[in-house]
Coordinates of C-alpha atoms in Angstrom, one line a residue:
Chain A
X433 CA 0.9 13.1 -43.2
X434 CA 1.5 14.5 -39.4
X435 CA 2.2 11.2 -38.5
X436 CA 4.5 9.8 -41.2
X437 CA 6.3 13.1 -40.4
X438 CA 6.2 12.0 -36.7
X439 CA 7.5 8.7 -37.6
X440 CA 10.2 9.2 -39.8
X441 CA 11.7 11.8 -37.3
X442 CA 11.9 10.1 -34.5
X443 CA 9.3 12.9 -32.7
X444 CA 8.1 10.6 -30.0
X445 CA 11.5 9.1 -29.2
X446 CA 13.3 12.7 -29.1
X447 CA 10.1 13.6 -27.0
X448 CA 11.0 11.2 -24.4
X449 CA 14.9 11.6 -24.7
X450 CA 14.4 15.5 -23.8
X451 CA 12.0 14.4 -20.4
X452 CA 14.9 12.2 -19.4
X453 CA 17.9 15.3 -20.5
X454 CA 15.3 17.9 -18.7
X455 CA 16.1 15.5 -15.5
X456 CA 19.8 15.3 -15.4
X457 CA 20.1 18.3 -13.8
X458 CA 21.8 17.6 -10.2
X459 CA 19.1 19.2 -8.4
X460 CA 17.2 16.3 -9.3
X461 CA 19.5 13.8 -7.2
X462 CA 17.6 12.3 -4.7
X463 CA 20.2 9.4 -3.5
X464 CA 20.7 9.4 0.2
X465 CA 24.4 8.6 1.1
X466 CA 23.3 6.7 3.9
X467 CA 25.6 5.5 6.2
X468 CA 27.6 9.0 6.3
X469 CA 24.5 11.1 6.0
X470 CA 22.2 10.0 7.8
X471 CA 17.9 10.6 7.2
X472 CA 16.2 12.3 9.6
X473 CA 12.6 10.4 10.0
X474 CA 9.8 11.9 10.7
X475 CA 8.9 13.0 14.5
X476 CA 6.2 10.4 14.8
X477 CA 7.9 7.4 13.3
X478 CA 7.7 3.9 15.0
X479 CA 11.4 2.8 15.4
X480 CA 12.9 1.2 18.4
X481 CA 10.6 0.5 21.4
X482 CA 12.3 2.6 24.5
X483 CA 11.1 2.1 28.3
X484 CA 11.3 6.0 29.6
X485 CA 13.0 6.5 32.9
X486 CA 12.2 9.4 34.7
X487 CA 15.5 11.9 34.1
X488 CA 15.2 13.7 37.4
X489 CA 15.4 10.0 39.5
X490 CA 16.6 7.7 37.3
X491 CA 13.4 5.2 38.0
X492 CA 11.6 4.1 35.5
X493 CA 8.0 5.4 34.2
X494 CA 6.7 2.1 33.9
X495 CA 4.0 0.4 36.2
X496 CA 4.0 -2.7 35.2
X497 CA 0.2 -2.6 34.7
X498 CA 0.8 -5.2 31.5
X499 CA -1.8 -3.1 29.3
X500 CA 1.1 -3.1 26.7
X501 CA 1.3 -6.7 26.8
X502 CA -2.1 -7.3 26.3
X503 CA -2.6 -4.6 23.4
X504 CA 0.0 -5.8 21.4
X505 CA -1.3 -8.4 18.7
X506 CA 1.9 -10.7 18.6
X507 CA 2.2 -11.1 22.7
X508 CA 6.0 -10.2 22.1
X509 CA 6.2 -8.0 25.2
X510 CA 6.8 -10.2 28.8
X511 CA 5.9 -7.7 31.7
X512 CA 7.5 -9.2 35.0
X513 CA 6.3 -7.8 38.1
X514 CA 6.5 -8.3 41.8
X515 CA 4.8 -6.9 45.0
X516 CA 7.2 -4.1 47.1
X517 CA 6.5 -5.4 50.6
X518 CA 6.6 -2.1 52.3
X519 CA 4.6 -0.3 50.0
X520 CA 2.4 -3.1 48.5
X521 CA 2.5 -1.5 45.5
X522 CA 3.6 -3.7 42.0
X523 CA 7.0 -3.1 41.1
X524 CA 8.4 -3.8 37.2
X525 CA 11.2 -6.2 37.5
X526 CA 12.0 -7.4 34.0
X527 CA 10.8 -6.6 30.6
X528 CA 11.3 -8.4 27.4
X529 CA 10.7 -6.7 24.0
X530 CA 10.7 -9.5 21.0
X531 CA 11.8 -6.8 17.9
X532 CA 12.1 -9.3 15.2
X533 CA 8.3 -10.1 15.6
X534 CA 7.2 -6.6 15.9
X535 CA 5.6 -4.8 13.2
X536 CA 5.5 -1.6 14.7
X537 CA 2.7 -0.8 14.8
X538 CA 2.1 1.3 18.0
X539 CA -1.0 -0.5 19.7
X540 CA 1.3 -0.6 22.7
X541 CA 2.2 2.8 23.0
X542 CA -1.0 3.7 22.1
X543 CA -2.1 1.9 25.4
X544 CA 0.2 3.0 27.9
X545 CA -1.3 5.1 30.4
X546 CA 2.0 6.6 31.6
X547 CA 4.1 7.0 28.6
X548 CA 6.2 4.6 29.9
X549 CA 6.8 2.4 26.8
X550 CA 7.6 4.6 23.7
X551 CA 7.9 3.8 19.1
X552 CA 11.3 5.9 19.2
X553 CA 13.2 7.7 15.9
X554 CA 16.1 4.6 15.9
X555 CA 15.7 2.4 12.7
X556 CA 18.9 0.6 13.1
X557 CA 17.7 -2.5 14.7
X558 CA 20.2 -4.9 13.0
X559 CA 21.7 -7.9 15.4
X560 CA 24.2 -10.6 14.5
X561 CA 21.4 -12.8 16.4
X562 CA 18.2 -13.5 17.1
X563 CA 18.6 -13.5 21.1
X564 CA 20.3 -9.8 20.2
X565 CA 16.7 -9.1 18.8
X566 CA 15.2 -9.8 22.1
X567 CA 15.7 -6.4 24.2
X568 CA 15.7 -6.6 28.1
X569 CA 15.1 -3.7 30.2
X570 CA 18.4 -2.3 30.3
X571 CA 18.1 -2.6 26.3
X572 CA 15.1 -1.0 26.1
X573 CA 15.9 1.8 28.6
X574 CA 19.2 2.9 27.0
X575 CA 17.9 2.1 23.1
X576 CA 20.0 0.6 20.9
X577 CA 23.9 1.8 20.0
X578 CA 24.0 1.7 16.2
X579 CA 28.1 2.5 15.1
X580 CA 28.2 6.1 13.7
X581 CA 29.8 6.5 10.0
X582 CA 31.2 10.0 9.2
X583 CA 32.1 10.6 5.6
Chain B
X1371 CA -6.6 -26.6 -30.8
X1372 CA -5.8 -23.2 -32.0
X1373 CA -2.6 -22.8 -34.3
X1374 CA -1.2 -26.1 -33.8
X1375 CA 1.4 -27.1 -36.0
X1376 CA 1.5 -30.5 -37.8
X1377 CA 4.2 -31.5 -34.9
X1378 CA 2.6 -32.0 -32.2
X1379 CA 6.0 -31.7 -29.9
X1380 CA 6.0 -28.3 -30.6
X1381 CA 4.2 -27.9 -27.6
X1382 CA 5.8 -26.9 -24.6
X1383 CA 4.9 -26.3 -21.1
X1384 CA 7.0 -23.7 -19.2
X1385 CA 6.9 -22.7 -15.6
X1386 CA 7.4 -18.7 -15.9
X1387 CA 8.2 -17.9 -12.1
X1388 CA 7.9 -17.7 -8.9
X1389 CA 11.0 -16.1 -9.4
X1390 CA 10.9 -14.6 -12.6
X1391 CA 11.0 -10.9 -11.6
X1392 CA 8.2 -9.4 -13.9
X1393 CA 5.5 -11.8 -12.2
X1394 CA 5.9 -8.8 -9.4
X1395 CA 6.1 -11.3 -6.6
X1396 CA 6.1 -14.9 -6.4
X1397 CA 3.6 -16.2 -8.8
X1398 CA 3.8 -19.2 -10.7
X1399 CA 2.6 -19.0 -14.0
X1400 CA 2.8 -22.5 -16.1
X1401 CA 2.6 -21.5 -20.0
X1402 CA 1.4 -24.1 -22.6
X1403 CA 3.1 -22.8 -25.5
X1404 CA 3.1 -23.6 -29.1
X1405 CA 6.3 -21.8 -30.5
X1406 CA 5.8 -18.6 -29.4
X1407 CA 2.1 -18.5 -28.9
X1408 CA 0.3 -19.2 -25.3
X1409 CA -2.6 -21.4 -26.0
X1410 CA -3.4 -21.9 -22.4
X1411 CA -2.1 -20.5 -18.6
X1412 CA -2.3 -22.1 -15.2
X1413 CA -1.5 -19.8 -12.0
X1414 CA -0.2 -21.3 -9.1
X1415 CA -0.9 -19.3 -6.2
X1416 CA -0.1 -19.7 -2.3
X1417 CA 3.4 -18.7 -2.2
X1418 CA 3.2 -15.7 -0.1
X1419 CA 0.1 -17.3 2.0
X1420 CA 0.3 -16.2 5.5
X1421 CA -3.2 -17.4 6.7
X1422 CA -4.2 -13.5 7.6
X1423 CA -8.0 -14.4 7.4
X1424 CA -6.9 -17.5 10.2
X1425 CA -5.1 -14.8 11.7
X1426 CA -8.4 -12.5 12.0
X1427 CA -9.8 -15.2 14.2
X1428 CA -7.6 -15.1 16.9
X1429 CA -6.9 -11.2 17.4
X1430 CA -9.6 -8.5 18.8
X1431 CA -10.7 -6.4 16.5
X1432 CA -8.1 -3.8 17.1
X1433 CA -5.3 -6.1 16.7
X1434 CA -6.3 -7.4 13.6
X1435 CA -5.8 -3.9 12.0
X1436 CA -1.9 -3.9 11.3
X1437 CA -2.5 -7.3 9.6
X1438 CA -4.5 -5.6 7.1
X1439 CA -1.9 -3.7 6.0
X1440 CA 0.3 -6.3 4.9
X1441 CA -2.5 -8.0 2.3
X1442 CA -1.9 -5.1 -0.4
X1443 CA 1.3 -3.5 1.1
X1444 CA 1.5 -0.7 -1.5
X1445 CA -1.8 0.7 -0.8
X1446 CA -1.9 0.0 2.8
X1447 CA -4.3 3.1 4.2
X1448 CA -6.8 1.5 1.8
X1449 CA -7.1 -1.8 3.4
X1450 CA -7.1 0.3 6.6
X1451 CA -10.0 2.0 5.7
X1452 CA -11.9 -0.6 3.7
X1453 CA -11.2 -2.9 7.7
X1454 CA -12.2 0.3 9.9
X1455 CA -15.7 0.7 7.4
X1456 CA -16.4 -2.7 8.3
X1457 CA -16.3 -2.8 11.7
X1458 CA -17.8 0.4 12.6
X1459 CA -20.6 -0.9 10.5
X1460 CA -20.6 -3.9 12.4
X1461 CA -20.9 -1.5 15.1
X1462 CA -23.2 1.0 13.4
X1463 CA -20.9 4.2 14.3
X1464 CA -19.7 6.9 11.9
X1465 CA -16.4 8.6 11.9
X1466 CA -16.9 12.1 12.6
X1467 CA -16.4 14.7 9.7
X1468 CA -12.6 15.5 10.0
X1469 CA -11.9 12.0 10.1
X1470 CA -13.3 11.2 7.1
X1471 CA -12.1 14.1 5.3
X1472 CA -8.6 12.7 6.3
X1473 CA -8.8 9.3 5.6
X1474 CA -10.0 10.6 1.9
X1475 CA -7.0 12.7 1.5
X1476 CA -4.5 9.7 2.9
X1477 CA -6.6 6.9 0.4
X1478 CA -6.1 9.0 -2.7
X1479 CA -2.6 9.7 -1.7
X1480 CA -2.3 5.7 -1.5
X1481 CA -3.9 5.1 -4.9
X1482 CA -1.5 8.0 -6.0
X1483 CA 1.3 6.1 -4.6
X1484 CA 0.2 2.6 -6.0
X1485 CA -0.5 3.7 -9.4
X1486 CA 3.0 5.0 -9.2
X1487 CA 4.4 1.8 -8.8
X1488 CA 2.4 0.3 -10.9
X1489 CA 3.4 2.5 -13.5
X1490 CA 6.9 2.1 -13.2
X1491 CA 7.3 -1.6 -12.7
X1492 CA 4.5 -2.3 -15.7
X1493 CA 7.0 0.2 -17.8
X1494 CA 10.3 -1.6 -16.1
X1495 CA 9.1 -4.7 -17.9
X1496 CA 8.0 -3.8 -21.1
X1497 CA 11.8 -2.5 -21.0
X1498 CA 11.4 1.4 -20.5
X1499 CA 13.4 1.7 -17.0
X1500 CA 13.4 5.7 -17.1
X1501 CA 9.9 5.8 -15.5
X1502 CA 10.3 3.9 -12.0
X1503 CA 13.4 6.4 -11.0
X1504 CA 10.5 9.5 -11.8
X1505 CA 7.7 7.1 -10.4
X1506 CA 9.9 6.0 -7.5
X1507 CA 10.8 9.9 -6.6
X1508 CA 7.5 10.9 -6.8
X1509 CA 6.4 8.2 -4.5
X1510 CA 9.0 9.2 -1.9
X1511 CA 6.7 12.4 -1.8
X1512 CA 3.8 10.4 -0.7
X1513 CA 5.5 8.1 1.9
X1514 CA 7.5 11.2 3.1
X1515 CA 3.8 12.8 4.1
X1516 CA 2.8 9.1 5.5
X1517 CA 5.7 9.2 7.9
X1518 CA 5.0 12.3 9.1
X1519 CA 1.2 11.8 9.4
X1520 CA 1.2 8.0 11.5
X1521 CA 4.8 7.1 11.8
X1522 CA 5.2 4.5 9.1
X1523 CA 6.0 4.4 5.4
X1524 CA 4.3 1.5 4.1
X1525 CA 2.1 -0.5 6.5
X1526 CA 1.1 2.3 7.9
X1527 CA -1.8 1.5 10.3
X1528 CA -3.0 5.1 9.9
X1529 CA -7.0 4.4 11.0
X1530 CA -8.2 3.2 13.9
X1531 CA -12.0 1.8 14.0
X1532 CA -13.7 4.7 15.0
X1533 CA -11.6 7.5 13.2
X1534 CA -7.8 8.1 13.6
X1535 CA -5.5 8.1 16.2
X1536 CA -3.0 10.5 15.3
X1537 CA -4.0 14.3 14.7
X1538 CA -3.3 16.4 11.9
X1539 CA 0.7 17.7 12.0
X1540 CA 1.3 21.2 11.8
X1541 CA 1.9 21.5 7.6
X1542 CA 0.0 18.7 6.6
X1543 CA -2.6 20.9 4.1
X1544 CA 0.7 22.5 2.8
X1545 CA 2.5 19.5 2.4
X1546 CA -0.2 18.1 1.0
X1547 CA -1.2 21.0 -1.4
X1548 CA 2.4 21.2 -2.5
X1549 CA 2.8 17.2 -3.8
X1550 CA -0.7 18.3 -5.7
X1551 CA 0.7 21.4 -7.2
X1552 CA 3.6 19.4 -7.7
X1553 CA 2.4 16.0 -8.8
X1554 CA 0.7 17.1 -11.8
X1555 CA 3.3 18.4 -14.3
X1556 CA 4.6 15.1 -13.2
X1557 CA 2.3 12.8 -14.8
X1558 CA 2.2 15.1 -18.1
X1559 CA 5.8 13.9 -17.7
X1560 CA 5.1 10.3 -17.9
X1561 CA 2.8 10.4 -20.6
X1562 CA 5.4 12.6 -22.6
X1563 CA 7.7 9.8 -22.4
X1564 CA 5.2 6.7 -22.7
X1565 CA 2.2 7.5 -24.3
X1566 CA 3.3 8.6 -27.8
X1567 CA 6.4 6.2 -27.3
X1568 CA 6.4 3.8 -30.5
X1569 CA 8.0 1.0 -28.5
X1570 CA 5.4 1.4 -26.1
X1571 CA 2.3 1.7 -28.3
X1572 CA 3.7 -1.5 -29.5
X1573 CA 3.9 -3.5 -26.9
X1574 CA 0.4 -2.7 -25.2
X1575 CA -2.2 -1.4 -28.1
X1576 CA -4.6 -5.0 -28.8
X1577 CA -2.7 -7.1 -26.3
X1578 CA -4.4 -8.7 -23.7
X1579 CA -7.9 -7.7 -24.7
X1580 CA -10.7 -8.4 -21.8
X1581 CA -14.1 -7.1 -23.4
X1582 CA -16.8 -5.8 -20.7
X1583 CA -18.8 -9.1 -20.5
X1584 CA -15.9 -11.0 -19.8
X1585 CA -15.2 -8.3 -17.2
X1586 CA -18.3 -9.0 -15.3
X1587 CA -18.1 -12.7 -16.1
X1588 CA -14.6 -12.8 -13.9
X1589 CA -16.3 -10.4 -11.4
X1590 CA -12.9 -8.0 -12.5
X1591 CA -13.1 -5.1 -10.9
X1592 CA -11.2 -1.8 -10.7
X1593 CA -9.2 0.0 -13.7
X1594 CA -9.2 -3.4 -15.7
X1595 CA -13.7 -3.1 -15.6
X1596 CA -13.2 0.8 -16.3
X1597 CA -10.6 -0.1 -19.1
X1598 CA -13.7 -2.0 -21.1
X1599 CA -16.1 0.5 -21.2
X1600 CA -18.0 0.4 -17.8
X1601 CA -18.5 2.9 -15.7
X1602 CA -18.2 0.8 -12.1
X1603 CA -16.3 2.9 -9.4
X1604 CA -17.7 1.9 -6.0
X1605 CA -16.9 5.3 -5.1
X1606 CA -19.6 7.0 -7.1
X1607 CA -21.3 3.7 -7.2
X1608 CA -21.5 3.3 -3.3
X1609 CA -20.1 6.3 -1.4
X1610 CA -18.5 5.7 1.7
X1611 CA -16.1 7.7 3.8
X1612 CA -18.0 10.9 2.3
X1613 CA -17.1 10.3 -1.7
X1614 CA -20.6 11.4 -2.6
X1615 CA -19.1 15.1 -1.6
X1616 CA -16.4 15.3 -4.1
X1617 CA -16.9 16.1 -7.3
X1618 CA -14.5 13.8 -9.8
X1619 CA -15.0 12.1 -13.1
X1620 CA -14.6 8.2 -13.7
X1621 CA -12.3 7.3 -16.6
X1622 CA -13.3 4.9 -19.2
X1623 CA -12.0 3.7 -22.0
X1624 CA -13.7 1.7 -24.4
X1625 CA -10.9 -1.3 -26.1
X1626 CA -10.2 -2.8 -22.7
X1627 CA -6.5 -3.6 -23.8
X1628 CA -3.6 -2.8 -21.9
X1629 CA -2.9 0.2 -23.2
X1630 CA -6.6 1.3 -22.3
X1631 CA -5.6 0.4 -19.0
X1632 CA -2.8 2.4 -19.0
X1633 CA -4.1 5.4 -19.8
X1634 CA -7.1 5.0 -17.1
X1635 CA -4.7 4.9 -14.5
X1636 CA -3.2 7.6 -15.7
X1637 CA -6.3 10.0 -15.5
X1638 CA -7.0 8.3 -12.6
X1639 CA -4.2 9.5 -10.8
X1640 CA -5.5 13.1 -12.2
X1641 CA -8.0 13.0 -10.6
X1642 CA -7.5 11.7 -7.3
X1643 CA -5.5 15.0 -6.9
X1644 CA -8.5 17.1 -7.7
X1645 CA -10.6 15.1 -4.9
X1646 CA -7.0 15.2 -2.8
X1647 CA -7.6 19.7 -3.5
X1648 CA -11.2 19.5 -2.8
X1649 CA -10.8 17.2 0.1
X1650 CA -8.2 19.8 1.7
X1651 CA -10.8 22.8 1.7
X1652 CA -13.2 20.4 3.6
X1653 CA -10.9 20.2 6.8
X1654 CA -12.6 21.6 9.9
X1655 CA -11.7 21.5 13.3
X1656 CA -13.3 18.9 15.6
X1657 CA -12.8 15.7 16.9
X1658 CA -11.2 12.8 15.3
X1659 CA -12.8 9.5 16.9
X1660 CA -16.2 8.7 17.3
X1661 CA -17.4 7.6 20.6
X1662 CA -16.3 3.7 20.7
X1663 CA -16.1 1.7 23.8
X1664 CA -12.5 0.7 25.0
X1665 CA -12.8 -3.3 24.4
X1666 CA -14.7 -3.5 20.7
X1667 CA -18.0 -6.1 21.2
X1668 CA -20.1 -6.0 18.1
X1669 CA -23.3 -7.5 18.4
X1670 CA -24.3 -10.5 17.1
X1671 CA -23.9 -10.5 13.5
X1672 CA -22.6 -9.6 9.8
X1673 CA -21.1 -7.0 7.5
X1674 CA -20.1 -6.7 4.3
X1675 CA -17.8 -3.5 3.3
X1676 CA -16.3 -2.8 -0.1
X1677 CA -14.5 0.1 -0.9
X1678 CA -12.7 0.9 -4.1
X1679 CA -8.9 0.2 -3.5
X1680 CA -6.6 1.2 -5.8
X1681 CA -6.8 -2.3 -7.7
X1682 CA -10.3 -2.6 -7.8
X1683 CA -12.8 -3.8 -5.0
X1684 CA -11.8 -4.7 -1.7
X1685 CA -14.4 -6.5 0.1
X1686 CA -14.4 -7.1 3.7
X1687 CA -17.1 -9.3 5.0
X1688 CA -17.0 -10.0 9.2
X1689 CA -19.1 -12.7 11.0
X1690 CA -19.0 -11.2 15.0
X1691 CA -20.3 -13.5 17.4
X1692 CA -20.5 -11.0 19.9
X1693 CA -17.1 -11.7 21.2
X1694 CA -14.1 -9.2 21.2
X1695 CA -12.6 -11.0 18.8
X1696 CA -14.3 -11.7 14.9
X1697 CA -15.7 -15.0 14.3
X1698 CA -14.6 -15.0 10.9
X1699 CA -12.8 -12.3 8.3
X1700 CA -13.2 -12.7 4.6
X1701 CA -11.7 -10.4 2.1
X1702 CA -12.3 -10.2 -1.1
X1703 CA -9.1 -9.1 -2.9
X1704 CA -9.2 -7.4 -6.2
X1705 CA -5.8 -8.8 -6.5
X1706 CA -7.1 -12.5 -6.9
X1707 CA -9.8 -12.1 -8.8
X1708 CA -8.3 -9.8 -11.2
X1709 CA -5.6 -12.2 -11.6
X1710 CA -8.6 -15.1 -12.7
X1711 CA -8.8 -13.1 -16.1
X1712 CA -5.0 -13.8 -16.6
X1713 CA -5.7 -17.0 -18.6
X1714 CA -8.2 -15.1 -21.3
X1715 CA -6.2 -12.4 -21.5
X1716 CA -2.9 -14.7 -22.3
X1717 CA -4.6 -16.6 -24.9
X1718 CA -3.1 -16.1 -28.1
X1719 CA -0.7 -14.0 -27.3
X1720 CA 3.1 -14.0 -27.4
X1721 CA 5.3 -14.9 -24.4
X1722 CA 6.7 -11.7 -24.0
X1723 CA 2.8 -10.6 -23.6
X1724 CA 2.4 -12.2 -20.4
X1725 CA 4.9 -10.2 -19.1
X1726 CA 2.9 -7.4 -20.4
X1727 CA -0.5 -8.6 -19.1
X1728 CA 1.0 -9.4 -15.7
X1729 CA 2.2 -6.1 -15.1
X1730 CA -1.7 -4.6 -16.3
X1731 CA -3.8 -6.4 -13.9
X1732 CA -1.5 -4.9 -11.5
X1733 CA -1.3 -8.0 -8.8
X1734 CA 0.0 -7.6 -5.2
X1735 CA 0.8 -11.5 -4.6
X1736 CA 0.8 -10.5 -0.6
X1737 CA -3.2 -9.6 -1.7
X1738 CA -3.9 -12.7 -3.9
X1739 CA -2.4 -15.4 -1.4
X1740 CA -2.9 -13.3 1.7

């Protein structure tokens, strides 16, 4: 009896029409507007490699020790070095970051022993290329430009 | 042959996929049909194959990680975990007490977040399309705590062998206690618009019927077993990570049709938020990584891990020559072997069905072709 009264009244379908009318409240929109507002990721996301320079004299962090290189599973990341002749200490001389065969997955700045080589907040990693996808170390030090939107 | 008709042309043979969008993915389904009956299925698999066992062989055993994430990309911390068991057994370490508590909280979050998908998808292709904006929204929840936690969304890379590499943030137990306190009107929600549904019912009550001896005669694991009446979760069943702590039930159902199914994962989800609440008031301060040397060298020899994934059991079994890199990685999707009951379960039943019993077995193709 309960359920040909169920039936004939449509209880089940009214049941489900009220979840969906309980949701149209507009504290319920989630949609980002995303090119004019823009998300804020989380402190710790894995974005854009960055080489760190030093901000007080402009030199960078890294020390070309190639543990980076070596921890990272694709072998995207070409350390170039070279011996300072006063100092005979190594010097970093180029640096290559292949970002369309990274999967960010940090092992490389996991293994940096200077913090040198850093997963940054940027997401916007877009190129028109594939040789734009290949950062150098003036690239990688400034990070990448993406065009701001304002609404 | 079943139902044939005194024309034998009636029979058809149609290729459903790889790009039909309800196969979730690119699988290739060829249907015999007569009219609208299936009498017989053929998968064709190998679309999304990457080689990621190949892959193993040439990468250390920390490099190999992040590849593991991108087998079952929707419940990524659980292949994590189910890679990071296996070689620290390889190794014969344990990960200390907050790390485990941690990685329980983060793999019921993932099963959380894949049932969620599942959920709406399956319910996007019987035709209800409400449910994946709620499931979707929810799920934000989950990947929203991920990003904060290790930095990444989906693959998320979040152990490392020997315990974790990222501490606790400040506000994870509250972010964490609020998507609980949160989550669970939620899926009242869902049921309220699915499970009394008449459309619904319909569609899933009786169709694609897998009894429990067939079950175990495909080796199906997961909610599809649990679904037909057997009690098999290899978290009760084999305790890893610290399971044997938490006190949870194991949903069965006993017709082993989708709508069985549906409603396991359902509780399921339930109560992975009460071992998600219980796993919170375990956290204690201490250290997060066991002691493991810098360049990982297993000794001589082999391990096999399975933990109980969202989908069923994911098996990893390692061969270590004694090298820093494995001599060979097998992994035994749930994905795959879940998807061998496709053709029984399709038998019989209508084309639109399939659609139905695709979306049950819940398939990640990157997890059956890897």
């Amino acid at each position: 009896m309960r359920k040909l009264i169920r039936t004939v009244f449509l209880v089940d379908l009214l049941q489900g029409l009220w979840v969906t009318l309980r949701n149209q409240h507009p504290k319920h929109i989630y949609t980002e507007q995303y090119p004019a507002q823009r998300p804020k990721v989380a402190e710790r996301f894995r974005g854009a490699p960055r080489l760190n320079i030093n901000p007080d004299t402009g030199e960078t962090l890294c020390i070309g020790c190639n543990l980076c290189a070596l921890a990272c599973p694709e072998n995207l990341i070409v350390v170039g070095t070279e011996r300072d002749p006063k100092t005979n200490r190594k010097v970093l001389t180029t640096f290559t970051y292949d970002t369309s065969r990274c999967m960010f997955c940090g092992l490389c700045e996991d293994a940096c022993p200077v913090d040198a080589l850093e997963l940054t907040q940027d997401f916007e990693l877009a190129s028109y290329t594939r040789e734009g996808q290949i950062w150098d170390r003036q690239m990688l030090e400034e990070g990448p430009r993406p065009t701001q939107y304002r609404s | 042959m079943a139902g044939s008709t005194f024309l034998d042309s009636s029979e058809l043979v149609l290729n459903m996929g790889p790009q039909h969008p309800s196969t979730h993915g690119v699988l290739r389904v060829i249907l015999k049909l007569d009219g609208e009956k299936v009498i017989g299925t053929e998968c064709v698999i190998g679309y999304l194959h990457r080689g990621v066992e190949k892959i193993g062989e040439n990468r250390t055993y920390v490099q190999f990680a992040p590849y593991v994430d991108r087998m079952d990309y929707v419940a990524a911390v659980s292949n994590g975990l189910g890679y990071c068991l296996a070689v620290e057994k390889l190794l014969s370490v344990e990960a200390p007490p907050r790390a485990q508590v941690t990685r329980v909280i983060l793999t019921e979050l993932n099963r959380i977040a894949s049932h969620l998908l599942w959920l709406g998808t399956h319910a996007l292709d019987i035709g209800a399309i409400t449910p994946l904006f709620y499931t979707l929204r929810e799920r934000e929840e989950v990947l929203k705590i991920f990003e904060k936690y290790c930095g990444a969304r989906l693959t998320t890379h979040a152990f490392r062998i020997g315990g974790l590499q990222y501490e606790l943030y400040d506000g994870f137990e509250e972010d964490v206690a609020k998507f609980c306190d949160m989550f669970l009107p939620k899926v009242d929600e869902y049921e309220e618009l699915l499970t009394d549904n008449r459309i619904w019912v319909e569609r899933l009550k009786g169709v694609g019927i897998l009894t429990a001896e067939q079950c175990k005669a495909y080796g199906v694991t997961g909610p599809v077993l649990r679904a037909a009446g057997v009690a098999w979760d290899l978290r009760k069943a084999q305790p890893y990570s610290g399971y044997e702590q938490y006190d949870f039930d194991i949903p069965i159902r006993q017709n082993g049709d989708t709508f069985d199914r549906y409603i396991v994962r359902m509780e399921e989800m339930r109560q992975s938020v009460r071992i998600i609440r219980q796993a919170l008031e375990r956290i204690e301060p201490g250290p997060i990584m066991a002691k493991v040397p810098k360049v990982i060298k297993p000794p001589v020899g082999e391990v096999y891990v399975s933990i109980e994934a969202p989908k069923g059991e994911l098996g990893y079994f390692i061969v270590s020559d004694g090298s820093t890199q494995p001599y060979r990685v097998r992994v035994r999707p749930p994905s795959f072997v879940n998807l061998q009951a496709l053709d029984q379960m399709c038998r019989g039943a209508l084309v639109a069905d399939v659609v139905a019993i695709i979306g049950t077995i819940d398939i990640v193709l990157g997890e059956v072709d890897r």
